[in-house]
Amino acid sequence: MTKARSAYVCAGCGAQLLRWQGQCPQCREWNTLVETVIERGAQSRRAGLAGSAARMQKLAALEAREEPRIPSSIDEFDRVLGGGLVSGGVVLIGGDPGIGKSTLLLQALCGLAGEYPVVYVSGEESGEQVALRAQRLQLSPGGLQLLTEINLERIINTLSEAAPRVAVIDSIQTLYSENLQSAPGSVGQVRECAAQLTRHAKQSGTTLILVGHVTKDGALAGPRVLEHIVDTVLYFEGDTQSSFRLIRAFKNRFGAVNELGVFAMTERGLKGVSNPSALFLSRHDSEVSGSCVLVTQEGTRPLLVEIQALVDSAQNPNPRRLSVGLEPTRLAMLLAVMHRHAGIVCYDQDVFINAVGGVKIVEPAADLAILLAVASSLRNRPLPKGLAVFGEVGLAGEIRPAPRGQERLREAAKLGFKTAIVPRANLPRQSIAGIDVHGVDRIEQALEAAREIGQGSK
């Protein structure tokens, strides 16, 4: 086995140096040198393989098969993963400190310990602290094996001997490799440790779940290549002051992306929420202005979210445009569209938009709900009770269709909504029991339809 050595490689131009410098002598960029492991003899091996040809296969001759899934005993977690854990898969889960990453994974491992050999590798907490958490959550660890270690080589050797079906590394930023001289958590250490663990997972078939820290901007700490190495990237979202947590999939080689799992933090850990729409809908005793219910789509799950708007007279020459949980850059555009095509003026008003429940909505199908909520708050006229809407608004004032409109309408009808305003292209071919659907082509038609529905319900 060749002895590994390290060198410093420039992230900009790829130049190699034996010692670290503040500035790359080739491209003159500052702080771009990253320590990287280089094996002795690698150049000679590459030279020997340069003349050989790799074996190709015809894609049509390959037999496609579904990867077998390992249920994690937590339904919402399995939903985000695409049905469960995959043998040899590597999952990276990140989130703010104290959001519940370790709690969720400890619950999942305790549920798997009765059927599969599992290992929990703790690099941040001692064994007594992990045992105290399991006792506080009233979990039954069963055959769960615990390893408190941060040395990469020892961890891989232990996993090779134990051969677990699932292993959790908490966290990847605490590990270090003896082949590198940099401190744990540095760019070189995180990249090398993740690459070695991924290689072990693919060779042994062990499912690895890596816990990652996040920066103050909410991104995963470490090199960007870390997200490219793993198979699945999950983000834990939510306010630590609230009891609700959201897990969102941003990358998944074995399932759909943008799936959403909803949890509630209780005294016994995280519990899945079967009806998440109830979390994002406020229950008002009476009708209030500036409130509109949006039917959004998170992965394969339709959700009903209340969009609230507050329009007030501006106290300074530059009116404020503030959006929480929605795309802030689209708000000014939507107000301009409403002014141009519907004649509703907001240039002298402060406009505040909020998505109830702390959920983040990125799809453009929320445009119509935002405009109706703004118009309702500006005129101080509540929208009809039991109304749900969705649709994208274009710059010409047209209402564009949204994907999976039938599923959205069925979800709204199931939760008791009686009427809906949707793009005309999303009108169902067959009527949906319990809900009256109105199709519109333009923003002025949507405002008129909301007014007529309100007059008809009185």
Tab-separated table of C-alpha atoms in Angstrom:
chain	number	residue	atom	x	y	z
A	1	MET	CA	0.000	0.000	0.000
A	2	THR	CA	1.509	3.309	-1.048
A	3	LYS	CA	2.026	5.923	1.558
A	4	ALA	CA	-0.098	8.997	1.074
A	5	ARG	CA	1.355	12.455	1.098
A	6	SER	CA	-0.278	15.836	0.900
A	7	ALA	CA	0.148	18.821	-1.347
A	8	TYR	CA	-1.544	22.154	-1.737
A	9	VAL	CA	-3.640	22.564	-4.878
A	10	CYS	CA	-4.985	25.884	-6.138
A	11	ALA	CA	-8.758	25.828	-6.460
A	12	GLY	CA	-8.556	28.345	-9.297
A	13	CYS	CA	-5.886	27.099	-11.683
A	14	GLY	CA	-4.958	23.666	-10.292
A	15	ALA	CA	-1.301	24.462	-9.549
A	16	GLN	CA	0.371	22.184	-6.954
A	17	LEU	CA	2.713	23.384	-4.203
A	18	LEU	CA	4.480	21.509	-1.440
A	19	ARG	CA	3.838	24.235	1.127
A	20	TRP	CA	0.942	26.556	1.769
A	21	GLN	CA	1.173	30.142	0.599
A	22	GLY	CA	-1.237	32.987	0.878
A	23	GLN	CA	-1.101	33.711	-2.862
A	24	CYS	CA	-0.943	31.239	-5.733
A	25	PRO	CA	2.230	31.934	-7.737
A	26	GLN	CA	0.532	30.874	-10.999
A	27	CYS	CA	-2.795	32.729	-11.104
A	28	ARG	CA	-2.011	35.287	-8.360
A	29	GLU	CA	-5.254	34.564	-6.513
A	30	TRP	CA	-5.308	34.830	-2.720
A	31	ASN	CA	-6.323	32.069	-0.259
A	32	THR	CA	-7.084	29.482	-2.961
A	33	LEU	CA	-4.562	26.779	-1.902
A	34	VAL	CA	-6.261	23.740	-0.346
A	35	GLU	CA	-4.480	20.756	1.174
A	36	THR	CA	-5.145	17.558	-0.783
A	37	VAL	CA	-3.979	13.959	-0.430
A	38	ILE	CA	-1.698	12.715	-3.238
A	39	GLU	CA	-0.561	9.081	-3.296
A	40	ARG	CA	2.979	8.213	-4.287
A	41	GLY	CA	3.134	6.378	-7.566
A	42	ALA	CA	-0.113	7.808	-8.800
A	43	GLN	CA	1.581	9.415	-11.788
A	44	SER	CA	3.156	6.111	-12.843
A	45	ARG	CA	-0.150	4.259	-12.521
A	46	ARG	CA	-1.913	6.835	-14.638
A	47	ALA	CA	0.871	6.582	-17.223
A	48	GLY	CA	0.457	2.814	-17.376
A	49	LEU	CA	-3.290	3.089	-17.858
A	50	ALA	CA	-3.081	5.846	-20.441
A	51	GLY	CA	-2.632	3.435	-23.341
A	52	SER	CA	-5.303	0.914	-22.258
A	53	ALA	CA	-8.904	1.083	-23.405
A	54	ALA	CA	-11.916	0.912	-21.103
A	55	ARG	CA	-14.734	-1.529	-21.812
A	56	MET	CA	-17.939	0.043	-23.102
A	57	GLN	CA	-21.479	-1.291	-22.736
A	58	LYS	CA	-24.626	-0.714	-24.746
A	59	LEU	CA	-27.219	1.149	-22.744
A	60	ALA	CA	-30.017	-0.956	-24.256
A	61	ALA	CA	-28.329	-4.130	-23.010
A	62	LEU	CA	-28.294	-3.003	-19.390
A	63	GLU	CA	-31.146	-4.164	-17.185
A	64	ALA	CA	-32.684	-1.350	-15.152
A	65	ARG	CA	-33.838	-2.265	-11.668
A	66	GLU	CA	-35.203	-0.436	-8.676
A	67	GLU	CA	-32.920	-0.133	-5.688
A	68	PRO	CA	-34.299	-1.968	-2.628
A	69	ARG	CA	-35.348	0.389	0.132
A	70	ILE	CA	-34.714	0.207	3.858
A	71	PRO	CA	-37.623	1.823	5.773
A	72	SER	CA	-36.353	4.132	8.501
A	73	SER	CA	-39.476	3.634	10.685
A	74	ILE	CA	-40.258	7.381	10.265
A	75	ASP	CA	-42.745	7.944	7.449
A	76	GLU	CA	-41.984	11.637	6.856
A	77	PHE	CA	-38.246	10.901	6.693
A	78	ASP	CA	-38.871	8.098	4.176
A	79	ARG	CA	-41.000	10.450	2.061
A	80	VAL	CA	-38.139	12.942	1.716
A	81	LEU	CA	-35.667	10.148	0.927
A	82	GLY	CA	-37.917	8.864	-1.857
A	83	GLY	CA	-39.247	5.763	-0.078
A	84	GLY	CA	-36.451	4.851	2.330
A	85	LEU	CA	-32.705	4.364	2.601
A	86	VAL	CA	-30.744	2.719	-0.224
A	87	SER	CA	-27.890	0.261	0.298
A	88	GLY	CA	-24.595	1.970	-0.448
A	89	GLY	CA	-26.227	5.393	-0.591
A	90	VAL	CA	-24.711	8.445	1.081
A	91	VAL	CA	-27.071	11.029	2.585
A	92	LEU	CA	-25.940	14.472	3.728
A	93	ILE	CA	-28.282	16.301	6.109
A	94	GLY	CA	-27.614	19.863	7.263
A	95	GLY	CA	-29.313	22.411	9.444
A	96	ASP	CA	-28.859	25.034	12.130
A	97	PRO	CA	-27.512	24.003	15.542
A	98	GLY	CA	-30.227	22.620	17.797
A	99	ILE	CA	-32.737	22.146	14.977
A	100	GLY	CA	-33.059	18.383	15.661
A	101	LYS	CA	-30.668	16.591	13.270
A	102	SER	CA	-29.114	14.306	15.884
A	103	THR	CA	-32.487	13.685	17.514
A	104	LEU	CA	-34.092	12.558	14.257
A	105	LEU	CA	-31.208	10.280	13.285
A	106	LEU	CA	-31.035	8.714	16.743
A	107	GLN	CA	-34.759	7.967	16.522
A	108	ALA	CA	-34.311	6.431	13.070
A	109	LEU	CA	-31.383	4.238	14.173
A	110	CYS	CA	-33.234	3.023	17.257
A	111	GLY	CA	-36.126	2.028	15.003
A	112	LEU	CA	-33.758	0.150	12.670
A	113	ALA	CA	-31.716	-1.502	15.421
A	114	GLY	CA	-34.253	-4.274	15.912
A	115	GLU	CA	-33.889	-5.533	12.312
A	116	TYR	CA	-30.470	-4.422	11.044
A	117	PRO	CA	-26.992	-3.875	12.474
A	118	VAL	CA	-26.557	-0.108	12.824
A	119	VAL	CA	-23.763	2.140	14.107
A	120	TYR	CA	-23.892	5.695	15.430
A	121	VAL	CA	-20.534	7.486	15.148
A	122	SER	CA	-20.475	10.526	17.412
A	123	GLY	CA	-17.683	13.038	16.975
A	124	GLU	CA	-19.310	15.893	18.881
A	125	GLU	CA	-20.825	14.223	21.938
A	126	SER	CA	-19.613	11.630	24.388
A	127	GLY	CA	-21.265	8.256	24.756
A	128	GLU	CA	-22.925	9.337	27.999
A	129	GLN	CA	-24.503	12.347	26.302
A	130	VAL	CA	-25.954	10.195	23.519
A	131	ALA	CA	-27.280	7.693	26.074
A	132	LEU	CA	-28.853	10.540	28.048
A	133	ARG	CA	-30.633	11.792	24.921
A	134	ALA	CA	-31.976	8.314	24.170
A	135	GLN	CA	-33.222	8.053	27.746
A	136	ARG	CA	-34.858	11.473	27.601
A	137	LEU	CA	-36.638	10.538	24.365
A	138	GLN	CA	-37.668	7.188	25.873
A	139	LEU	CA	-36.083	5.249	23.024
A	140	SER	CA	-35.215	1.561	23.010
A	141	PRO	CA	-31.684	1.366	21.546
A	142	GLY	CA	-31.724	-2.439	21.222
A	143	GLY	CA	-28.626	-3.496	19.266
A	144	LEU	CA	-27.519	0.025	18.346
A	145	GLN	CA	-23.708	0.253	18.424
A	146	LEU	CA	-22.082	3.548	19.458
A	147	LEU	CA	-18.627	4.730	18.417
A	148	THR	CA	-17.115	7.969	19.750
A	149	GLU	CA	-14.239	8.685	17.371
A	150	ILE	CA	-13.081	11.443	15.020
A	151	ASN	CA	-10.127	9.706	13.330
A	152	LEU	CA	-11.173	8.763	9.790
A	153	GLU	CA	-8.927	5.719	9.439
A	154	ARG	CA	-10.157	4.209	12.724
A	155	ILE	CA	-13.782	4.823	11.790
A	156	ILE	CA	-13.424	3.129	8.399
A	157	ASN	CA	-11.607	0.144	9.935
A	158	THR	CA	-14.316	-0.222	12.575
A	159	LEU	CA	-17.090	-0.022	9.983
A	160	SER	CA	-15.302	-2.624	7.849
A	161	GLU	CA	-15.170	-5.049	10.783
A	162	ALA	CA	-18.710	-4.406	12.068
A	163	ALA	CA	-20.287	-4.320	8.563
A	164	PRO	CA	-23.411	-2.362	9.604
A	165	ARG	CA	-26.361	-1.907	7.311
A	166	VAL	CA	-26.754	1.782	8.249
A	167	ALA	CA	-24.222	4.135	9.872
A	168	VAL	CA	-24.547	7.767	10.963
A	169	ILE	CA	-21.546	10.118	11.072
A	170	ASP	CA	-22.256	13.047	13.412
A	171	SER	CA	-20.688	15.142	12.074
A	172	ILE	CA	-18.469	15.258	8.974
A	173	GLN	CA	-16.841	18.532	10.094
A	174	THR	CA	-15.379	16.897	13.226
A	175	LEU	CA	-13.461	14.139	11.396
A	176	TYR	CA	-9.827	14.311	10.392
A	177	SER	CA	-7.510	12.142	8.321
A	178	GLU	CA	-3.940	11.390	9.372
A	179	ASN	CA	-2.820	12.012	5.792
A	180	LEU	CA	-3.552	15.725	6.135
A	181	GLN	CA	-1.987	18.164	8.557
A	182	SER	CA	-4.844	20.663	8.559
A	183	ALA	CA	-7.321	20.901	11.428
A	184	PRO	CA	-10.714	19.117	11.456
A	185	GLY	CA	-13.364	21.107	9.618
A	186	SER	CA	-10.987	22.618	7.082
A	187	VAL	CA	-11.800	22.392	3.386
A	188	GLY	CA	-9.219	19.686	2.701
A	189	GLN	CA	-10.245	17.543	5.678
A	190	VAL	CA	-13.971	17.711	4.909
A	191	ARG	CA	-13.457	16.837	1.252
A	192	GLU	CA	-11.039	13.975	1.922
A	193	CYS	CA	-13.130	12.464	4.742
A	194	ALA	CA	-16.310	12.627	2.663
A	195	ALA	CA	-14.577	11.030	-0.339
A	196	GLN	CA	-13.128	8.177	1.727
A	197	LEU	CA	-16.431	7.474	3.488
A	198	THR	CA	-18.324	7.540	0.185
A	199	ARG	CA	-15.837	5.095	-1.330
A	200	HIS	CA	-16.300	2.767	1.659
A	201	ALA	CA	-20.105	2.981	1.379
A	202	LYS	CA	-20.085	2.052	-2.317
A	203	GLN	CA	-17.696	-0.860	-1.771
A	204	SER	CA	-19.340	-2.306	1.346
A	205	GLY	CA	-23.008	-1.513	0.650
A	206	THR	CA	-23.393	0.332	3.955
A	207	THR	CA	-25.830	3.236	3.941
A	208	LEU	CA	-24.091	6.308	5.347
A	209	ILE	CA	-25.839	9.390	6.738
A	210	LEU	CA	-23.519	12.362	7.189
A	211	VAL	CA	-24.477	15.283	9.417
A	212	GLY	CA	-23.162	18.628	8.158
A	213	HIS	CA	-22.888	22.049	9.750
A	214	VAL	CA	-24.256	25.121	8.003
A	215	THR	CA	-22.823	28.610	7.658
A	216	LYS	CA	-24.507	31.824	8.771
A	217	ASP	CA	-25.996	32.085	5.267
A	218	GLY	CA	-27.693	28.686	5.657
A	219	ALA	CA	-25.437	26.809	3.202
A	220	LEU	CA	-23.591	23.632	4.085
A	221	ALA	CA	-20.167	24.386	5.522
A	222	GLY	CA	-17.163	23.066	3.633
A	223	PRO	CA	-16.361	22.778	-0.076
A	224	ARG	CA	-19.168	22.812	-2.621
A	225	VAL	CA	-17.860	19.498	-3.952
A	226	LEU	CA	-19.216	17.889	-0.790
A	227	GLU	CA	-22.744	18.106	-2.184
A	228	HIS	CA	-21.597	16.604	-5.490
A	229	ILE	CA	-19.972	13.583	-3.813
A	230	VAL	CA	-23.037	12.391	-1.889
A	231	ASP	CA	-26.226	10.897	-3.357
A	232	THR	CA	-28.796	12.865	-1.363
A	233	VAL	CA	-28.731	16.335	0.201
A	234	LEU	CA	-31.339	17.214	2.833
A	235	TYR	CA	-31.819	20.511	4.646
A	236	PHE	CA	-33.429	20.889	8.056
A	237	GLU	CA	-35.482	24.093	8.215
A	238	GLY	CA	-37.520	25.773	10.892
A	239	ASP	CA	-37.330	28.219	13.759
A	240	THR	CA	-35.859	26.876	16.985
A	241	GLN	CA	-38.494	28.918	18.841
A	242	SER	CA	-41.249	26.971	17.069
A	243	SER	CA	-42.126	23.326	17.548
A	244	PHE	CA	-42.389	22.593	13.818
A	245	ARG	CA	-39.531	21.393	11.628
A	246	LEU	CA	-39.282	20.926	7.861
A	247	ILE	CA	-36.918	18.649	5.936
A	248	ARG	CA	-36.473	19.419	2.258
A	249	ALA	CA	-34.582	17.373	-0.359
A	250	PHE	CA	-32.433	19.470	-2.722
A	251	LYS	CA	-30.680	16.540	-4.381
A	252	ASN	CA	-31.680	12.894	-4.577
A	253	ARG	CA	-30.294	10.348	-7.017
A	254	PHE	CA	-32.824	7.771	-5.848
A	255	GLY	CA	-35.981	9.866	-5.661
A	256	ALA	CA	-37.715	13.159	-6.375
A	257	VAL	CA	-36.216	16.470	-5.322
A	258	ASN	CA	-38.024	19.258	-3.455
A	259	GLU	CA	-39.905	16.725	-1.359
A	260	LEU	CA	-40.982	18.089	2.007
A	261	GLY	CA	-41.226	16.298	5.339
A	262	VAL	CA	-43.041	18.009	8.213
A	263	PHE	CA	-42.296	17.221	11.857
A	264	ALA	CA	-43.396	18.470	15.248
A	265	MET	CA	-40.862	18.595	18.084
A	266	THR	CA	-42.309	16.974	21.206
A	267	GLU	CA	-40.932	15.791	24.535
A	268	ARG	CA	-40.306	12.385	22.955
A	269	GLY	CA	-38.552	13.686	19.866
A	270	LEU	CA	-39.711	14.504	16.361
A	271	LYS	CA	-43.109	13.222	15.276
A	272	GLY	CA	-44.311	13.234	11.669
A	273	VAL	CA	-47.301	15.442	10.827
A	274	SER	CA	-49.834	13.601	8.697
A	275	ASN	CA	-51.805	16.720	7.678
A	276	PRO	CA	-49.247	19.534	7.259
A	277	SER	CA	-51.739	21.896	5.626
A	278	ALA	CA	-53.285	22.478	9.055
A	279	LEU	CA	-49.988	24.027	10.208
A	280	PHE	CA	-49.932	26.650	7.472
A	281	LEU	CA	-53.549	27.802	7.733
A	282	SER	CA	-54.587	30.360	10.342
A	283	ARG	CA	-57.989	29.895	11.923
A	284	HIS	CA	-59.654	33.299	12.056
A	285	ASP	CA	-62.854	33.729	14.041
A	286	SER	CA	-64.077	36.190	11.423
A	287	GLU	CA	-63.132	37.178	7.900
A	288	VAL	CA	-60.043	39.369	7.681
A	289	SER	CA	-58.662	41.367	4.791
A	290	GLY	CA	-55.269	40.610	3.274
A	291	SER	CA	-55.534	36.827	3.644
A	292	CYS	CA	-55.593	34.353	0.745
A	293	VAL	CA	-55.142	30.572	0.740
A	294	LEU	CA	-52.642	29.216	-1.780
A	295	VAL	CA	-52.552	25.611	-2.981
A	296	THR	CA	-48.838	24.971	-3.512
A	297	GLN	CA	-46.972	21.840	-4.520
A	298	GLU	CA	-43.952	20.558	-2.575
A	299	GLY	CA	-42.544	17.640	-4.540
A	300	THR	CA	-45.406	15.170	-4.845
A	301	ARG	CA	-47.392	16.655	-1.953
A	302	PRO	CA	-49.957	19.456	-2.362
A	303	LEU	CA	-50.086	21.885	0.574
A	304	LEU	CA	-52.476	24.655	1.480
A	305	VAL	CA	-50.679	27.730	2.810
A	306	GLU	CA	-52.181	31.015	3.922
A	307	ILE	CA	-50.609	34.060	2.292
A	308	GLN	CA	-51.003	37.251	4.321
A	309	ALA	CA	-50.522	40.781	2.993
A	310	LEU	CA	-50.391	44.104	4.786
A	311	VAL	CA	-50.631	47.295	2.732
A	312	ASP	CA	-50.183	50.567	4.589
A	313	SER	CA	-49.428	54.176	3.686
A	314	ALA	CA	-45.697	54.756	3.276
A	315	GLN	CA	-44.073	57.046	5.822
A	316	ASN	CA	-41.020	57.831	3.685
A	317	PRO	CA	-40.381	58.601	0.005
A	318	ASN	CA	-39.229	55.033	-0.689
A	319	PRO	CA	-42.023	52.552	0.114
A	320	ARG	CA	-40.864	49.252	1.556
A	321	ARG	CA	-41.355	45.869	-0.116
A	322	LEU	CA	-40.822	43.024	2.356
A	323	SER	CA	-41.491	39.338	1.683
A	324	VAL	CA	-41.101	36.500	4.225
A	325	GLY	CA	-41.223	32.915	2.981
A	326	LEU	CA	-41.778	33.964	-0.648
A	327	GLU	CA	-39.585	35.188	-3.499
A	328	PRO	CA	-38.718	38.803	-2.559
A	329	THR	CA	-37.652	39.747	-6.085
A	330	ARG	CA	-41.054	38.910	-7.583
A	331	LEU	CA	-43.056	41.203	-5.300
A	332	ALA	CA	-42.105	44.446	-7.043
A	333	MET	CA	-42.750	42.848	-10.426
A	334	LEU	CA	-46.212	41.629	-9.386
A	335	LEU	CA	-47.165	45.061	-8.040
A	336	ALA	CA	-46.163	46.615	-11.366
A	337	VAL	CA	-48.264	44.058	-13.269
A	338	MET	CA	-51.277	44.783	-11.043
A	339	HIS	CA	-50.853	48.529	-11.606
A	340	ARG	CA	-50.502	48.226	-15.373
A	341	HIS	CA	-53.233	45.678	-16.115
A	342	ALA	CA	-55.686	46.014	-13.207
A	343	GLY	CA	-55.345	49.706	-12.360
A	344	ILE	CA	-54.524	49.077	-8.689
A	345	VAL	CA	-51.890	51.553	-7.464
A	346	CYS	CA	-49.408	50.676	-4.677
A	347	TYR	CA	-46.475	52.980	-5.461
A	348	ASP	CA	-47.160	55.083	-2.329
A	349	GLN	CA	-47.844	52.087	-0.049
A	350	ASP	CA	-45.659	49.828	2.091
A	351	VAL	CA	-46.347	46.201	1.138
A	352	PHE	CA	-45.532	43.279	3.438
A	353	ILE	CA	-46.070	39.635	2.447
A	354	ASN	CA	-45.837	36.595	4.739
A	355	ALA	CA	-46.340	32.840	4.323
A	356	VAL	CA	-47.913	31.485	7.512
A	357	GLY	CA	-46.125	28.701	9.374
A	358	GLY	CA	-42.556	29.486	8.337
A	359	VAL	CA	-42.726	27.527	5.073
A	360	LYS	CA	-40.651	28.758	2.120
A	361	ILE	CA	-42.424	28.856	-1.244
A	362	VAL	CA	-40.320	29.203	-4.376
A	363	GLU	CA	-42.718	28.195	-7.145
A	364	PRO	CA	-44.265	30.974	-9.301
A	365	ALA	CA	-47.749	29.512	-8.831
A	366	ALA	CA	-47.986	31.674	-5.697
A	367	ASP	CA	-48.263	34.857	-7.797
A	368	LEU	CA	-52.055	34.931	-8.003
A	369	ALA	CA	-52.481	34.421	-4.247
A	370	ILE	CA	-50.050	37.271	-3.530
A	371	LEU	CA	-51.897	39.715	-5.793
A	372	LEU	CA	-55.328	38.814	-4.399
A	373	ALA	CA	-54.039	39.200	-0.834
A	374	VAL	CA	-52.503	42.605	-1.666
A	375	ALA	CA	-55.701	43.817	-3.337
A	376	SER	CA	-57.755	42.606	-0.363
A	377	SER	CA	-55.573	44.448	2.135
A	378	LEU	CA	-55.435	47.651	0.049
A	379	ARG	CA	-59.220	47.819	-0.285
A	380	ASN	CA	-59.796	46.424	3.230
A	381	ARG	CA	-62.214	43.856	1.822
A	382	PRO	CA	-61.876	40.220	2.934
A	383	LEU	CA	-61.771	37.546	0.272
A	384	PRO	CA	-64.622	35.002	0.227
A	385	LYS	CA	-64.425	32.365	2.924
A	386	GLY	CA	-63.459	28.922	1.651
A	387	LEU	CA	-61.583	30.261	-1.405
A	388	ALA	CA	-58.332	28.655	-2.622
A	389	VAL	CA	-56.215	29.911	-5.536
A	390	PHE	CA	-53.055	29.185	-7.505
A	391	GLY	CA	-51.537	30.391	-10.771
A	392	GLU	CA	-48.493	32.132	-12.233
A	393	VAL	CA	-48.828	35.747	-13.368
A	394	GLY	CA	-46.946	36.922	-16.456
A	395	LEU	CA	-45.726	40.409	-17.288
A	396	ALA	CA	-48.550	40.802	-19.816
A	397	GLY	CA	-51.114	40.165	-17.071
A	398	GLU	CA	-51.919	36.620	-18.197
A	399	ILE	CA	-52.510	33.766	-15.738
A	400	ARG	CA	-50.365	30.765	-16.632
A	401	PRO	CA	-51.138	27.173	-15.613
A	402	ALA	CA	-49.415	25.375	-12.757
A	403	PRO	CA	-48.327	21.717	-12.768
A	404	ARG	CA	-50.498	19.055	-11.132
A	405	GLY	CA	-53.571	21.235	-10.955
A	406	GLN	CA	-55.930	18.292	-10.429
A	407	GLU	CA	-54.069	17.162	-7.308
A	408	ARG	CA	-54.115	20.677	-5.892
A	409	LEU	CA	-57.874	20.992	-6.361
A	410	ARG	CA	-58.536	17.582	-4.803
A	411	GLU	CA	-56.473	18.532	-1.761
A	412	ALA	CA	-58.405	21.792	-1.383
A	413	ALA	CA	-61.741	19.966	-1.676
A	414	LYS	CA	-60.615	17.381	0.881
A	415	LEU	CA	-59.905	20.152	3.404
A	416	GLY	CA	-63.342	21.715	2.942
A	417	PHE	CA	-62.713	24.576	0.516
A	418	LYS	CA	-65.802	25.330	-1.562
A	419	THR	CA	-64.478	27.560	-4.370
A	420	ALA	CA	-61.227	27.969	-6.281
A	421	ILE	CA	-59.806	30.470	-8.770
A	422	VAL	CA	-57.292	28.809	-11.084
A	423	PRO	CA	-55.817	29.327	-14.571
A	424	ARG	CA	-58.257	28.329	-17.284
A	425	ALA	CA	-55.812	25.684	-18.527
A	426	ASN	CA	-56.046	23.980	-15.109
A	427	LEU	CA	-59.833	23.566	-15.212
A	428	PRO	CA	-60.662	19.896	-14.501
A	429	ARG	CA	-62.224	17.890	-17.308
A	430	GLN	CA	-64.592	16.326	-14.800
A	431	SER	CA	-66.040	18.255	-11.888
A	432	ILE	CA	-64.527	17.614	-8.469
A	433	ALA	CA	-67.078	16.942	-5.769
A	434	GLY	CA	-67.446	19.669	-3.167
A	435	ILE	CA	-65.595	22.485	-4.937
A	436	ASP	CA	-66.637	25.046	-7.550
A	437	VAL	CA	-63.726	25.916	-9.840
A	438	HIS	CA	-63.486	29.239	-11.739
A	439	GLY	CA	-61.002	29.500	-14.604
A	440	VAL	CA	-59.431	32.851	-15.506
A	441	ASP	CA	-57.042	34.049	-18.202
A	442	ARG	CA	-55.941	37.444	-16.874
A	443	ILE	CA	-55.338	39.190	-13.573
A	444	GLU	CA	-58.302	41.558	-13.973
A	445	GLN	CA	-60.577	38.533	-14.507
A	446	ALA	CA	-59.274	36.948	-11.288
A	447	LEU	CA	-60.024	40.101	-9.288
A	448	GLU	CA	-63.516	40.289	-10.797
A	449	ALA	CA	-64.138	36.581	-10.081
A	450	ALA	CA	-63.133	37.042	-6.427
A	451	ARG	CA	-65.537	40.009	-6.140
A	452	GLU	CA	-68.431	38.057	-7.705
A	453	ILE	CA	-67.805	35.035	-5.488
A	454	GLY	CA	-67.847	37.309	-2.427
A	455	GLN	CA	-71.137	38.907	-3.483
A	456	GLY	CA	-72.709	35.529	-4.201
A	457	SER	CA	-71.792	34.149	-0.786
A	458	LYS	CA	-73.524	36.986	1.059
